[in-house]
Coordinates of N, CA, C and O in Angstrom, one line a residue:
M131 N 59.5 123.4 141.5 CA 60.1 123.5 140.2 C 60.1 122.3 139.3 O 60.2 121.2 139.8
A132 N 59.6 122.4 138.2 CA 59.4 121.4 137.3 C 60.7 120.9 136.7 O 61.7 121.7 136.3
T133 N 60.8 119.6 136.4 CA 61.9 119.1 135.6 C 61.4 118.8 134.2 O 60.4 118.0 134.0
I134 N 62.1 119.2 133.3 CA 61.5 119.3 131.8 C 62.6 118.6 130.8 O 63.8 118.8 131.0
L135 N 62.2 117.7 130.0 CA 63.0 117.2 129.0 C 62.6 117.8 127.7 O 61.4 117.8 127.3
A136 N 63.6 118.3 127.0 CA 63.4 118.8 125.6 C 64.2 118.1 124.6 O 65.3 117.8 124.9
V137 N 63.6 117.8 123.5 CA 64.3 117.0 122.5 C 64.0 117.6 121.1 O 62.9 117.7 120.7
D138 N 65.2 118.2 120.5 CA 65.0 118.7 119.0 C 66.3 118.6 118.3 O 67.3 118.8 118.9
D139 N 66.2 118.2 117.2 CA 67.4 117.9 116.3 C 68.1 119.2 115.9 O 69.3 119.2 115.4
E140 N 67.5 120.3 116.0 CA 68.1 121.7 115.7 C 68.6 122.3 116.9 O 67.9 122.5 117.7
Q141 N 69.9 122.3 117.0 CA 70.4 122.8 118.4 C 70.1 124.2 118.7 O 69.9 124.6 119.8
P142 N 70.0 125.2 117.7 CA 69.4 126.5 118.2 C 68.1 126.5 118.7 O 67.8 127.2 119.6
I143 N 67.2 125.6 118.2 CA 65.8 125.6 118.8 C 65.9 124.8 120.1 O 65.2 125.3 121.0
L144 N 66.7 123.9 120.3 CA 66.8 123.2 121.5 C 67.3 124.3 122.6 O 66.9 124.4 123.8
E145 N 68.3 125.0 122.3 CA 69.0 126.1 123.1 C 67.9 127.2 123.6 O 67.7 127.6 124.6
L146 N 67.1 127.5 122.6 CA 65.9 128.5 122.8 C 64.9 127.9 123.7 O 64.5 128.7 124.8
I147 N 64.6 126.7 123.6 CA 63.7 126.1 124.6 C 64.3 126.0 126.0 O 63.7 126.4 127.1
K148 N 65.5 125.5 126.0 CA 66.2 125.4 127.4 C 66.4 126.6 128.0 O 66.1 126.8 129.2
N149 N 66.9 127.6 127.3 CA 67.2 129.1 127.9 C 65.9 129.7 128.4 O 66.0 130.2 129.4
G150 N 64.8 129.6 127.5 CA 63.5 130.2 128.0 C 62.9 129.6 129.2 O 62.6 130.3 130.2
L151 N 63.1 128.2 129.4 CA 62.5 127.5 130.5 C 63.2 127.7 131.7 O 62.8 127.9 132.9
Q152 N 64.6 127.6 131.5 CA 65.6 127.8 132.7 C 65.4 129.1 133.3 O 65.5 129.3 134.6
K153 N 65.1 130.1 132.5 CA 65.0 131.5 133.1 C 63.8 131.7 134.0 O 63.7 132.4 135.0
D154 N 62.8 130.7 133.8 CA 61.7 130.6 134.5 C 61.8 129.7 135.9 O 61.0 129.6 136.6
G155 N 63.0 129.2 136.0 CA 63.5 128.5 137.2 C 63.3 127.0 137.1 O 63.3 126.3 138.1
H156 N 63.0 126.4 135.8 CA 62.8 125.1 135.6 C 64.1 124.4 135.3 O 65.0 124.9 134.6
M157 N 64.3 123.1 135.6 CA 65.4 122.4 135.3 C 65.2 121.6 134.0 O 64.1 120.9 133.9
V158 N 66.0 121.9 133.1 CA 65.8 121.5 131.7 C 66.9 120.5 131.2 O 68.1 121.1 131.3
T159 N 66.7 119.3 130.7 CA 67.6 118.5 130.1 C 67.4 118.6 128.5 O 66.1 118.3 128.1
G160 N 68.3 118.6 127.7 CA 68.0 118.6 126.3 C 68.9 117.4 125.6 O 70.0 117.2 126.0
Y161 N 68.3 117.0 124.4 CA 68.8 116.0 123.6 C 68.6 116.4 122.2 O 67.5 117.0 122.0
V162 N 69.6 116.1 121.2 CA 69.3 116.5 119.9 C 68.8 115.3 119.1 O 68.7 115.5 118.0
S163 N 68.5 114.2 119.6 CA 67.9 113.1 118.9 C 67.2 112.3 119.8 O 67.6 112.1 121.0
A164 N 66.1 111.7 119.4 CA 65.2 110.9 120.1 C 66.0 109.6 120.6 O 65.7 109.0 121.6
E165 N 66.9 109.2 119.9 CA 67.7 107.9 120.2 C 68.6 107.9 121.5 O 68.9 107.0 122.1
Q166 N 68.9 109.2 121.7 CA 69.8 109.5 122.8 C 68.9 109.4 124.2 O 69.7 109.4 125.2
V167 N 67.7 109.6 124.1 CA 66.8 109.7 125.4 C 67.0 108.4 126.1 O 66.4 107.3 125.5
P168 N 67.5 108.4 127.3 CA 67.3 107.0 128.1 C 65.8 106.8 128.5 O 65.4 107.4 129.5
L169 N 65.3 105.9 127.9 CA 63.8 105.4 128.2 C 63.5 105.2 129.7 O 62.4 105.5 130.3
N170 N 64.5 104.6 130.3 CA 64.5 104.1 131.7 C 64.4 105.1 132.7 O 64.2 105.0 133.7
S171 N 64.7 106.4 132.2 CA 64.8 107.5 133.2 C 63.8 108.6 132.9 O 63.9 109.7 133.5
L172 N 62.7 108.3 132.1 CA 61.9 109.3 131.7 C 60.9 109.7 132.8 O 60.5 110.9 132.9
N173 N 60.7 108.8 133.7 CA 59.8 109.0 134.8 C 60.1 110.1 135.9 O 59.5 110.5 136.6
R174 N 61.4 110.7 135.7 CA 61.8 111.7 136.6 C 61.4 113.0 136.1 O 61.6 114.1 136.7
Y175 N 60.7 113.2 134.9 CA 60.4 114.3 134.2 C 59.0 114.8 134.4 O 58.1 113.9 134.6
D176 N 58.6 116.1 134.5 CA 57.3 116.6 134.8 C 56.7 116.9 133.5 O 55.4 117.0 133.5
L177 N 57.5 117.2 132.5 CA 57.0 117.5 131.1 C 58.1 117.1 130.1 O 59.3 117.3 130.3
I178 N 57.7 116.8 129.0 CA 58.4 116.4 127.9 C 58.0 117.1 126.7 O 56.8 117.1 126.3
I179 N 59.0 117.7 125.9 CA 58.8 118.6 124.9 C 59.6 118.0 123.6 O 60.8 117.8 123.7
L180 N 58.9 117.5 122.7 CA 59.4 116.9 121.5 C 59.3 117.5 120.2 O 58.0 117.8 119.9
D181 N 60.4 117.5 119.3 CA 60.0 117.9 117.9 C 59.6 116.7 117.2 O 60.0 115.8 117.5
I182 N 58.6 117.0 116.4 CA 58.0 115.8 115.6 C 59.1 115.3 114.5 O 59.4 114.1 114.5
M183 N 59.6 116.2 113.9 CA 60.5 115.9 112.7 C 61.8 115.8 113.1 O 62.6 116.7 113.2
M184 N 62.3 114.5 113.3 CA 63.5 114.3 113.7 C 64.1 113.0 112.9 O 63.3 112.1 112.6
P185 N 65.6 112.9 112.6 CA 65.9 111.7 112.0 C 65.9 110.6 112.7 O 65.7 110.6 113.9
E186 N 65.8 109.4 112.1 CA 65.9 108.0 112.8 C 64.6 107.8 113.5 O 63.7 107.3 113.0
M187 N 64.3 108.3 114.9 CA 63.1 108.1 115.4 C 62.4 109.6 115.5 O 63.0 110.5 116.0
R188 N 61.2 109.5 115.1 CA 60.3 110.7 115.1 C 59.9 111.1 116.5 O 59.8 110.2 117.4
G189 N 59.6 112.3 116.8 CA 59.1 112.6 118.1 C 57.7 112.1 118.4 O 57.4 111.8 119.5
D190 N 56.9 112.0 117.4 CA 55.7 111.2 117.8 C 55.8 109.7 118.0 O 55.0 109.0 118.7
E191 N 56.8 109.1 117.5 CA 57.1 107.9 117.7 C 57.5 107.8 119.2 O 57.1 106.7 119.9
L192 N 58.5 108.5 119.6 CA 58.8 108.6 121.1 C 57.8 108.8 122.0 O 57.7 108.2 123.0
C193 N 56.8 109.7 121.6 CA 55.7 110.1 122.3 C 54.9 108.8 122.6 O 54.3 108.5 123.6
Q194 N 54.5 108.0 121.5 CA 53.9 106.7 121.6 C 54.5 105.8 122.5 O 53.8 105.2 123.3
A195 N 55.9 105.7 122.5 CA 56.6 104.8 123.4 C 56.3 105.4 124.9 O 56.1 104.4 125.8
I196 N 56.3 106.5 125.0 CA 56.2 107.0 126.5 C 54.7 106.9 126.9 O 54.6 106.5 128.0
K197 N 53.8 107.1 126.0 CA 52.3 107.0 126.5 C 52.0 105.4 126.7 O 51.1 105.1 127.4
N198 N 52.7 104.6 125.9 CA 52.6 103.1 126.1 C 53.2 102.5 127.3 O 52.9 101.3 127.5
N199 N 54.0 103.2 127.9 CA 54.8 102.6 129.1 C 53.9 103.2 130.5 O 53.8 104.3 130.6
I200 N 53.6 102.1 131.2 CA 52.7 102.4 132.4 C 53.4 103.3 133.4 O 52.9 104.1 134.1
E201 N 54.7 103.4 133.4 CA 55.6 104.0 134.2 C 55.7 105.6 133.8 O 56.1 106.5 134.6
T202 N 55.6 105.9 132.5 CA 55.7 107.2 132.0 C 54.5 107.7 131.3 O 54.4 109.1 130.8
S203 N 53.3 107.0 131.2 CA 52.1 107.4 130.5 C 51.6 108.7 131.1 O 50.7 109.4 130.4
H204 N 51.7 109.0 132.4 CA 51.2 110.1 133.0 C 51.9 111.5 132.7 O 51.3 112.5 132.9
I205 N 53.0 111.4 132.1 CA 53.8 112.6 131.9 C 53.2 113.3 130.7 O 53.1 112.8 129.6
P206 N 52.9 114.6 130.9 CA 52.4 115.3 129.7 C 53.6 115.5 128.6 O 54.7 115.8 129.0
V207 N 53.1 115.6 127.4 CA 54.0 115.7 126.2 C 53.5 116.7 125.4 O 52.4 116.8 125.0
I208 N 54.4 117.7 125.0 CA 54.1 118.6 124.0 C 54.9 118.4 122.8 O 56.2 118.2 122.7
L209 N 54.1 118.4 121.6 CA 54.8 118.1 120.4 C 55.0 119.3 119.6 O 53.9 120.1 119.4
L210 N 56.2 119.6 119.1 CA 56.4 120.8 118.3 C 56.6 120.4 116.8 O 57.4 119.4 116.6
T211 N 56.3 121.2 115.9 CA 56.4 120.9 114.4 C 56.3 122.1 113.6 O 55.7 123.2 113.9
A212 N 57.1 122.2 112.6 CA 57.1 123.3 111.6 C 56.1 122.9 110.4 O 55.9 123.8 109.6
L213 N 55.6 121.6 110.5 CA 54.7 121.1 109.5 C 53.3 121.9 109.6 O 52.9 122.2 110.7
N214 N 52.8 122.3 108.4 CA 51.6 123.1 108.6 C 50.5 122.7 107.7 O 49.5 123.4 107.5
N215 N 50.6 121.4 107.1 CA 49.5 121.0 106.2 C 48.4 120.4 107.1 O 48.8 119.9 108.2
E216 N 47.2 120.3 106.7 CA 46.1 119.8 107.6 C 46.4 118.3 108.0 O 46.1 117.8 109.1
K217 N 47.0 117.3 107.1 CA 47.3 116.0 107.4 C 48.2 115.8 108.5 O 47.9 115.1 109.5
D218 N 49.2 116.7 108.6 CA 50.1 116.6 109.9 C 49.6 117.2 111.0 O 49.9 116.9 112.1
I219 N 48.8 118.3 110.9 CA 48.1 118.8 112.1 C 47.2 117.9 112.8 O 47.4 117.7 114.0

């Protein structure tokens, strides 16, 4: 069973992610902001799902911190966004 972290500032989206993945038997932890994520405990996750557009710290900034840390750089990260212009993609 995979342990998954989901971070999205929109509670309905976060609940949708959590409910969908938990139904498949995964353990899911959710946060509504990237600042709440305890960086020292990220190595316990098998997958991290991040919304790109969040206040304060963006999901792509948190992804960069994850990938720059030797203890967490191996964790797959999925970035979600509603942005649809070519520059953002």
